[in-house]
Tab-separated table of C-alpha atoms in Angstrom:
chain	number	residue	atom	x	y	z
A	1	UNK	CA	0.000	0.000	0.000
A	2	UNK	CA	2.866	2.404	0.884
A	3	UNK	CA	5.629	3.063	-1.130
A	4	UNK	CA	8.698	5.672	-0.524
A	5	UNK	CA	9.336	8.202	-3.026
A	6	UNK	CA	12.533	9.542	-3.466
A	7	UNK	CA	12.769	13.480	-4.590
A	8	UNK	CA	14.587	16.409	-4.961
A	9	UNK	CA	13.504	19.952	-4.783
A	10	UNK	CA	14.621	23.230	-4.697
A	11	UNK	CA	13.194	24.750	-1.738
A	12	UNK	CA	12.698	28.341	-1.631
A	13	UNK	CA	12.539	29.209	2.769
A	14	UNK	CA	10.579	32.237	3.755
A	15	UNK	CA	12.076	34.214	5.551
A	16	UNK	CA	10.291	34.331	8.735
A	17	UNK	CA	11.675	30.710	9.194
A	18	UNK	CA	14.890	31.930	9.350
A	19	UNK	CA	15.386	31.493	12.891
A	20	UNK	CA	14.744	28.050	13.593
A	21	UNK	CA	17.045	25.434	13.206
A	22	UNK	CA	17.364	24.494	9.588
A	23	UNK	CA	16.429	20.576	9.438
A	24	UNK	CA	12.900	21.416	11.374
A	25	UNK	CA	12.595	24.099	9.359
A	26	UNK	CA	12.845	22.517	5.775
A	27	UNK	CA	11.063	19.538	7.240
A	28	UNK	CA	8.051	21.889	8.355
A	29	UNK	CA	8.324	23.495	4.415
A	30	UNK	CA	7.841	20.081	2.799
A	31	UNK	CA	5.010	18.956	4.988
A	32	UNK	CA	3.331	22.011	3.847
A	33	UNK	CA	4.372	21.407	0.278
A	34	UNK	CA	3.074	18.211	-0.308
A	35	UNK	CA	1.336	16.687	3.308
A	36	UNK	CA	-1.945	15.008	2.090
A	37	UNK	CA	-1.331	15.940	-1.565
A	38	UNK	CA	-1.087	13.803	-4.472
A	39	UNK	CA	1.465	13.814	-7.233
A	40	UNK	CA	1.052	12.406	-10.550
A	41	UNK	CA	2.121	9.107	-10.781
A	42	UNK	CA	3.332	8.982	-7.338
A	43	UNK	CA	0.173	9.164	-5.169
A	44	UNK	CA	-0.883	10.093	-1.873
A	45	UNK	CA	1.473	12.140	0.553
A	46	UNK	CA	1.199	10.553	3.677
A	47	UNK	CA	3.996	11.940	5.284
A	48	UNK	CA	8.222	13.268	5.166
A	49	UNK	CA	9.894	10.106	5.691
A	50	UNK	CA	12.948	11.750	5.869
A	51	UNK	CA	15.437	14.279	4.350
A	52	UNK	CA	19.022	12.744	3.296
A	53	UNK	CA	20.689	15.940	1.978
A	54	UNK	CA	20.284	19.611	2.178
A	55	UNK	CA	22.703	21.464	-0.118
A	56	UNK	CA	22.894	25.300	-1.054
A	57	UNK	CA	21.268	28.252	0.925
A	58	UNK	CA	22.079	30.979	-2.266
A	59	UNK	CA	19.884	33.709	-1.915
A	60	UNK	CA	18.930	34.901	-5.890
A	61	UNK	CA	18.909	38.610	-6.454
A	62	UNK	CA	15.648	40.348	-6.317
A	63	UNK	CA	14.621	37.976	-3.123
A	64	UNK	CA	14.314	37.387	0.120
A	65	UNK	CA	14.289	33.901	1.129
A	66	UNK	CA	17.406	31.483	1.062
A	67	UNK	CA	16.829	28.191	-1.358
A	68	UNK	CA	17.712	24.830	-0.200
A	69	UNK	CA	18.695	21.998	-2.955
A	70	UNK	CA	16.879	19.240	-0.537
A	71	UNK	CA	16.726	15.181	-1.515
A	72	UNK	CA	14.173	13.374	0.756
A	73	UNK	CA	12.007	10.843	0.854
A	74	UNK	CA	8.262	10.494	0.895
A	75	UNK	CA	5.766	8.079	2.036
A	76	UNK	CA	2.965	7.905	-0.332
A	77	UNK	CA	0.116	5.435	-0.467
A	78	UNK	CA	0.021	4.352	-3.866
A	79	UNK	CA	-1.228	0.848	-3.876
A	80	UNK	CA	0.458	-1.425	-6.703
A	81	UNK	CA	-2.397	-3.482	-9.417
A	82	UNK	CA	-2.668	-6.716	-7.874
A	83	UNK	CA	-2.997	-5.583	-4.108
A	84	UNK	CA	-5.761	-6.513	-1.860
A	85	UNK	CA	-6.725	-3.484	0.162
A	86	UNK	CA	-9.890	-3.440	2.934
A	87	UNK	CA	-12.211	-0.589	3.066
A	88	UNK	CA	-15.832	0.768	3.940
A	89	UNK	CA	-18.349	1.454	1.276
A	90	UNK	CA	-19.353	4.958	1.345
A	91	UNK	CA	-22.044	5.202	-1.026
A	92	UNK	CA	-23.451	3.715	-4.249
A	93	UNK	CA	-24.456	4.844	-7.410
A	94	UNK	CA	-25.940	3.401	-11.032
A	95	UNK	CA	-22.443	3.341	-12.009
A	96	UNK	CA	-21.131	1.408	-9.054
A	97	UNK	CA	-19.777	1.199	-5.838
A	98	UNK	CA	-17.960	4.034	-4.064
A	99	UNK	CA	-15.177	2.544	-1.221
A	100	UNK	CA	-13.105	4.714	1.048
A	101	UNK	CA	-10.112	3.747	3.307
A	102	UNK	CA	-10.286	6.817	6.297
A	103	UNK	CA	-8.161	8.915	4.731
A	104	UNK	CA	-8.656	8.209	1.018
A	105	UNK	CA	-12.184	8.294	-0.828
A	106	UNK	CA	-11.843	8.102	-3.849
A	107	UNK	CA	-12.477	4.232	-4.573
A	108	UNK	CA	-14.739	3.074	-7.340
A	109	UNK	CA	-16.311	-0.501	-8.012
A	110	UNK	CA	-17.776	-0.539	-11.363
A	111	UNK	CA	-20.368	-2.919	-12.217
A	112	UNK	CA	-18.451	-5.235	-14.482
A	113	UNK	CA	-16.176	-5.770	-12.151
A	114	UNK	CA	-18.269	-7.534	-9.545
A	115	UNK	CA	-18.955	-10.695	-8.827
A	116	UNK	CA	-20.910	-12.562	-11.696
A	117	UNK	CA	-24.690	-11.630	-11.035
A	118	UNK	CA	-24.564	-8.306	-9.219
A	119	UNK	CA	-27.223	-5.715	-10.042
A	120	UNK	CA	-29.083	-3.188	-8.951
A	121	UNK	CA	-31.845	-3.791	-6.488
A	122	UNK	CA	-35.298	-2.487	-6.780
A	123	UNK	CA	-33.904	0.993	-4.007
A	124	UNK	CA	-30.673	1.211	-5.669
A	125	UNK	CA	-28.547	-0.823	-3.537
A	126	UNK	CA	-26.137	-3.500	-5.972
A	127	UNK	CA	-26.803	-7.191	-4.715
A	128	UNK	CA	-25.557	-10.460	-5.088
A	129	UNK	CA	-28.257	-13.079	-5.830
A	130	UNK	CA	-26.541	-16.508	-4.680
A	131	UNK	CA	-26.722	-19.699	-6.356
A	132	UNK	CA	-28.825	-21.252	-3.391
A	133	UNK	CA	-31.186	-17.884	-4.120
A	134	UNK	CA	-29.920	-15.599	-0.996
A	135	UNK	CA	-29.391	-12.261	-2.033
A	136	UNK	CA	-26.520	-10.395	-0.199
A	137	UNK	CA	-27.070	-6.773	0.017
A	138	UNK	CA	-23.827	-4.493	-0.372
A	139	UNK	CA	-24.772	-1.724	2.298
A	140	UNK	CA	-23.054	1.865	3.317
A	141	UNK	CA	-20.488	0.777	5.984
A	142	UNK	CA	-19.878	-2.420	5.481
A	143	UNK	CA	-16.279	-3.856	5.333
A	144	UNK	CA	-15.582	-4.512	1.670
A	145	UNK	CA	-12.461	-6.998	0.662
A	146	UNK	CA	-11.101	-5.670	-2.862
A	147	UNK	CA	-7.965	-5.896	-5.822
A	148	UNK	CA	-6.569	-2.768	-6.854
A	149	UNK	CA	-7.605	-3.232	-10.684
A	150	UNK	CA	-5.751	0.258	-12.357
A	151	UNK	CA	-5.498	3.649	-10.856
A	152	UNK	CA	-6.118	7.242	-12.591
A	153	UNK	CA	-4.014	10.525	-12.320
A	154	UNK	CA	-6.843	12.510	-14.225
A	155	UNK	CA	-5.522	16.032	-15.417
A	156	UNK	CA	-6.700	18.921	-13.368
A	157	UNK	CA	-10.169	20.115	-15.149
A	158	UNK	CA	-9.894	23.970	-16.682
A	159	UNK	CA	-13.371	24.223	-15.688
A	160	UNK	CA	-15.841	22.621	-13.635
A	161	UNK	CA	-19.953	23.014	-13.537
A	162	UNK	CA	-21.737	23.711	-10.246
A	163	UNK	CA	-22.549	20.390	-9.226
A	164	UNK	CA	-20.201	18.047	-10.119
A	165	UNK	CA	-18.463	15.792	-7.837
A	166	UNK	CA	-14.884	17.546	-6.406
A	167	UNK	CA	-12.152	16.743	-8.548
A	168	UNK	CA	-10.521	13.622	-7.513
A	169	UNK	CA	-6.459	14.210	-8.370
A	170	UNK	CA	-6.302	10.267	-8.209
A	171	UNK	CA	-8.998	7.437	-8.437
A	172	UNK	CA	-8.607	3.998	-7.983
A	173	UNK	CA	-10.310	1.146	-9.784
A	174	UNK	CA	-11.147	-1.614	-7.761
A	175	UNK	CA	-12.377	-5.367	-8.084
A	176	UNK	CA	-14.546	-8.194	-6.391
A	177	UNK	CA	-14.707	-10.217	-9.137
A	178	UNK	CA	-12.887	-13.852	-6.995
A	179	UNK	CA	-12.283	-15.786	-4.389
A	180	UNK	CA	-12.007	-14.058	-1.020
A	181	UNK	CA	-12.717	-10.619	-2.425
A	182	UNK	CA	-16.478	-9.004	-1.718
A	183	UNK	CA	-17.747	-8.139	2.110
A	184	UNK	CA	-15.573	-9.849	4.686
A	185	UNK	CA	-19.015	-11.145	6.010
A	186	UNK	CA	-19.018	-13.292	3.149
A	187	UNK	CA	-16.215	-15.025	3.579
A	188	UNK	CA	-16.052	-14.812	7.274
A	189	UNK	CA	-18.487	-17.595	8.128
A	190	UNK	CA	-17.110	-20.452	6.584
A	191	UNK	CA	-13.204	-21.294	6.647
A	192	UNK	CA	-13.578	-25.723	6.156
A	193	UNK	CA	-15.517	-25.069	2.895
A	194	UNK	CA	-14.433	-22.366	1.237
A	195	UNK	CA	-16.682	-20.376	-0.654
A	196	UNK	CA	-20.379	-18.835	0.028
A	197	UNK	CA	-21.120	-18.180	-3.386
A	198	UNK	CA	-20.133	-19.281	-6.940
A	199	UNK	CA	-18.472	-16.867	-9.250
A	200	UNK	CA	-18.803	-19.575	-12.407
B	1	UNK	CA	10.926	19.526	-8.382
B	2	UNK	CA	12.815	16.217	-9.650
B	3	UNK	CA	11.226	12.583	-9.012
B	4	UNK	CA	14.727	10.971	-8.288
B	5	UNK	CA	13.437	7.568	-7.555
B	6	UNK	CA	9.714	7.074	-8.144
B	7	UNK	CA	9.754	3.679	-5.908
B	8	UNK	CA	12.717	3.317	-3.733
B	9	UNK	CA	10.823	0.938	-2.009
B	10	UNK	CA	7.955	-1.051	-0.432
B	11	UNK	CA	6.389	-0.615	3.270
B	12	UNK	CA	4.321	-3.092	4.694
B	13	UNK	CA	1.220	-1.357	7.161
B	14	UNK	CA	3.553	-2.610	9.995
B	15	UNK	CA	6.055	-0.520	8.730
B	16	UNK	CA	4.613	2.738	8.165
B	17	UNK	CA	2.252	1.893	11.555
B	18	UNK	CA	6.069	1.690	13.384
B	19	UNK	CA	6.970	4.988	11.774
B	20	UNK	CA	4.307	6.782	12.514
B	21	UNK	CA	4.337	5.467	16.090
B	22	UNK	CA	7.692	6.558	16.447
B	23	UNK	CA	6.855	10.205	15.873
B	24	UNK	CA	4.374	10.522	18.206
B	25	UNK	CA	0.920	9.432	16.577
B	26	UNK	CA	-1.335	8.331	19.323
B	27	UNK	CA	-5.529	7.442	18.908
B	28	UNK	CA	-6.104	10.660	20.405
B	29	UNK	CA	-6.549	13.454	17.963
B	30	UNK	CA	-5.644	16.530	20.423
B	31	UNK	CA	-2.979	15.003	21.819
B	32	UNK	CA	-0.554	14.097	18.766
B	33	UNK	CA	-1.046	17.803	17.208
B	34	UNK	CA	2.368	19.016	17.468
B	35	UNK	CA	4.113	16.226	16.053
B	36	UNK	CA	2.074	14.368	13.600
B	37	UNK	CA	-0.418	16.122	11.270
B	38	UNK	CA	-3.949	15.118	10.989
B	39	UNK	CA	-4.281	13.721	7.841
B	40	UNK	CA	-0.931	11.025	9.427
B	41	UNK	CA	-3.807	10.463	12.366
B	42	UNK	CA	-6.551	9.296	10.102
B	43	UNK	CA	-3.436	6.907	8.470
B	44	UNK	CA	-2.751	5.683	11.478
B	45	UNK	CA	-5.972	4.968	13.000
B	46	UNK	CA	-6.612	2.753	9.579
B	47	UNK	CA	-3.899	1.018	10.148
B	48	UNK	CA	-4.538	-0.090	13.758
B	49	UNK	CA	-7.903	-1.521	12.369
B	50	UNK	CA	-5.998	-3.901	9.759
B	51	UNK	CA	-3.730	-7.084	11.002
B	52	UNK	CA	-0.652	-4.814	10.964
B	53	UNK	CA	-1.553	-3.828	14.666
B	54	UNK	CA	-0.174	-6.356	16.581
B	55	UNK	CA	2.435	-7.551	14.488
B	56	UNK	CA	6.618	-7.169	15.616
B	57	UNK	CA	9.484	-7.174	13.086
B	58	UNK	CA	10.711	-10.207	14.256
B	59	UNK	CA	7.293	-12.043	13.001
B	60	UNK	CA	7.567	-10.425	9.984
B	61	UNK	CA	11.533	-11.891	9.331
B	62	UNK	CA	10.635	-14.793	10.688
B	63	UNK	CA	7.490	-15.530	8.163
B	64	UNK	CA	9.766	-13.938	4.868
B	65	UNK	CA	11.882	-16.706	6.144
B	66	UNK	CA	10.196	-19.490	6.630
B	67	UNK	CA	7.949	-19.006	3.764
B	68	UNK	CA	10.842	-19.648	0.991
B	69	UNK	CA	9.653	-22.785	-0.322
B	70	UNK	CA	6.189	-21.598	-1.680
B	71	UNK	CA	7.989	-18.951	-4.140
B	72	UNK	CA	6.057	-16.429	-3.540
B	73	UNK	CA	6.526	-12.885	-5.202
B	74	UNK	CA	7.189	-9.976	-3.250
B	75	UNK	CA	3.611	-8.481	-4.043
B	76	UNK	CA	2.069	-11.518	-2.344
B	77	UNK	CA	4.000	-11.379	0.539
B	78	UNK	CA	3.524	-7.938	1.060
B	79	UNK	CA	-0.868	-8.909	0.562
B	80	UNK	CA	-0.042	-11.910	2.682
B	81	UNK	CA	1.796	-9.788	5.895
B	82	UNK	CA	-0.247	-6.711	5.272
B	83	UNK	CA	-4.120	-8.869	5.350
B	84	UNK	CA	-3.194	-12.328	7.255
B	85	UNK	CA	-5.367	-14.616	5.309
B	86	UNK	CA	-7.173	-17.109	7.477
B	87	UNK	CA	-8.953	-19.348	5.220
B	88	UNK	CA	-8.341	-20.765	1.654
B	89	UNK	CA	-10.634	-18.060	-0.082
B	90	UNK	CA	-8.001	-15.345	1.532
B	91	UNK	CA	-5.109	-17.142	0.120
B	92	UNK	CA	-6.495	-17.084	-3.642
B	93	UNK	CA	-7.655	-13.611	-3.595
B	94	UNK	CA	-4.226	-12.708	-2.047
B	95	UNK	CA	-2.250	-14.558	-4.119
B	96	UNK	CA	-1.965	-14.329	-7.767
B	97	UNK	CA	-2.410	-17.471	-9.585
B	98	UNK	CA	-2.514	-19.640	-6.137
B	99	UNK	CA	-3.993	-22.785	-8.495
B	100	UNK	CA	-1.505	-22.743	-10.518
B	101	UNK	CA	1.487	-22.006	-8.496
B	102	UNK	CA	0.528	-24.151	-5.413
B	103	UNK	CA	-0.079	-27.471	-8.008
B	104	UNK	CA	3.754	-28.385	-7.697
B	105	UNK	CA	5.681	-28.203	-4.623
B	106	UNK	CA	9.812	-27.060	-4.520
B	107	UNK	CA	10.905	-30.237	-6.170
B	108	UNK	CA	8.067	-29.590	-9.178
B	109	UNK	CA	6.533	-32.586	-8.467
B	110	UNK	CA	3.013	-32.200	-9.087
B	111	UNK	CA	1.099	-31.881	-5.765
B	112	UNK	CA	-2.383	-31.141	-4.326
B	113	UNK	CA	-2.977	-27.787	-4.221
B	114	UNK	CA	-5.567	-27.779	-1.397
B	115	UNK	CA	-2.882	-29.275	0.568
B	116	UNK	CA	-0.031	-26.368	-0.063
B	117	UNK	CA	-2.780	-24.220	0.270
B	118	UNK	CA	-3.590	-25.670	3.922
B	119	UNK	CA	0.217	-25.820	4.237
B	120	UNK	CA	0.646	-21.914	3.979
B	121	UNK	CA	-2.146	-21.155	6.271
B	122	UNK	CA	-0.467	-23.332	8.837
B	123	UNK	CA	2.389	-21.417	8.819
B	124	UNK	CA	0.614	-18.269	8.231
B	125	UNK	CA	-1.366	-18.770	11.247
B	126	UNK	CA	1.670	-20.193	13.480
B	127	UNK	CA	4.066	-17.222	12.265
B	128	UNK	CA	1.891	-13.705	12.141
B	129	UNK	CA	-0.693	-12.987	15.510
B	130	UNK	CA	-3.757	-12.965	15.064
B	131	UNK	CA	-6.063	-9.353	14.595
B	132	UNK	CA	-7.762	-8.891	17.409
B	133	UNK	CA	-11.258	-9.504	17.662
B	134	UNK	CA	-13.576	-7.004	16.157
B	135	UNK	CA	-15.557	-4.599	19.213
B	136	UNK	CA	-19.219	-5.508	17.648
B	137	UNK	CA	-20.145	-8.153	15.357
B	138	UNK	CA	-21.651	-7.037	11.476
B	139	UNK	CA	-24.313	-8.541	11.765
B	140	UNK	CA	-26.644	-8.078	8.571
């Protein structure tokens, strides 16, 4: 799920930082910078791992604040195809379902990639009708098992209409479609025979 | 701003859990605000509800170890570590291709898979504690 990052930046450091000591200082900068942002391609910012090299401290005519050639590393959450992550489902729609870890929403189910014979219910909620004819209900809050299927770095819209969903800087695809994966319920209750349901 | 290595490499939750620990994150959201920013709380408040929680670094060593004869790829151990499966369903979501892969045994003699499979959970279950038990049951 986590992955370090490895970067360099040139760090431009206000001034009014000036009189702390450096390393607290440029760490404080980069949390700022990128803390609980994503990049392109690199994902989530969870947090400064930790900085390996400051060089520099030239201050460039015309301004006041010192910059800092600084290598460090980041932790970011950027979970590889193939994982199996855990998460809550936080809302559906015609499309599919919507999952969200606590600190990262932006999960989507689609329909196709469900288990075989998943649709909508009569109020909108997606359900799985069984072979033996129970139909399992996938309901807001419940603990969803899942594979990381492909993730999206969308470009930042030029323009976005009143209601549209907040842009989402990185959306991940996810998929139920196998054994083990779909509400831990599911596969919770029996562990000598092995499956609940058929995906065949 | 240059990327100088996009993946210089994996963490498993136990990992980053440890880290975060270490710089002060605690359940309490008042109390860790100096150190540890809020959006490192919510991480680390996910992470206590996965299998990660209660695991040490010598169970982790101990189960890379020990678990050299089923081949597995570094993307299923991390799964494997990070998600603790407990039954046979787990272990084929978890790991890519288990069938297949599991069908022979180190020698490549053909074997039964259900068998490995039972094999791995063994050692899965002797080698990595167990979560601990949910607060309230989901009941449906």
């Amino acid at each position: 799920m986590f992955v370090l990052s490895q970067i360099e930046h040139n760090l431009p450091m206000p001034p009014h930082l000036l009189s702390r000591p450096l390393l607290d200082a440029i760490k404080s900068e980069l949390e700022r910078l990128f803390l609980d942002k994503v990049v392109a391609n690199l994902g989530l910012c969870v947090s400064v791992y930790d900085i390996r090299s400051v060089e520099g401290g030239f201050i460039f005519p015309g301004e006041g604040c010192s910059t800092y050639k600084v290598s460090f590393r980041l932790l970011m959450f950027r979970p590889f195809v193939g994982e199996v992550l855990v998460g809550k489902i936080s809302g559906y729609d015609e499309k599919g379902l919507h999952v969200s870890l606590d600190f990262f929403s932006d999960i989507c189910i689609p329909g196709h990639l469900m288990q075989y014979g998943t649709a909508r219910a009569l109020d909108g909620r997606w359900m799985l009708k069984t072979e033996d004819g129970d139909e399992l209900y996938l309901d807001i809050d419940d603990e969803i098992r899942f594979l990381v299927s492909s993730i999206k770095y969308p470009p930042i819209p030029v323009e976005q209409k009143e209601d549209d969903r907040p842009f989402a800087p990185m959306q991940i695809i996810g998929s139920i479609k196998g054994d083990g994966l779909g509400l831990l319920a599911w596969w919770a209750a029996d562990e000598e025979d092995g499956e609940d349901e058929a995906e065949r | 701003m240059k990327i100088e290595k996009a993946n210089a490499g994996f963490l498993t939750n136990f990992e980053v859990l440890d880290f975060l620990r270490s710089r002060g994150a605690k359940i309490d959201p008042m109390g860790c605000l100096g150190a540890v920013a809020a959006s490192e709380c919510k991480v680390y408040e996910y992470l206590l509800k996965t299998p990660a929680c209660n695991q040490t670094r010598e169970s982790i060593d101990e189960f890379v170890t020990r678990c050299e004869s089923f081949k597995l790829t570094n993307a299923d151990k991390l799964n494997v570590i990070n998600w603790r499966p407990s039954s046979a369903a787990d272990a084929y979501a978890m790991i890519e291709e288990c069938g297949r892969r599991f069908s022979k045994d180190e020698r490549g003699e053909a074997h039964n898979e259900d068998e490995r499979v039972k094999e791995f959970l063994e050692l899965v279950k002797e080698v990595l504690p167990p979560p601990p038990p949910k607060p309230e049951a989901m009941t449906e």
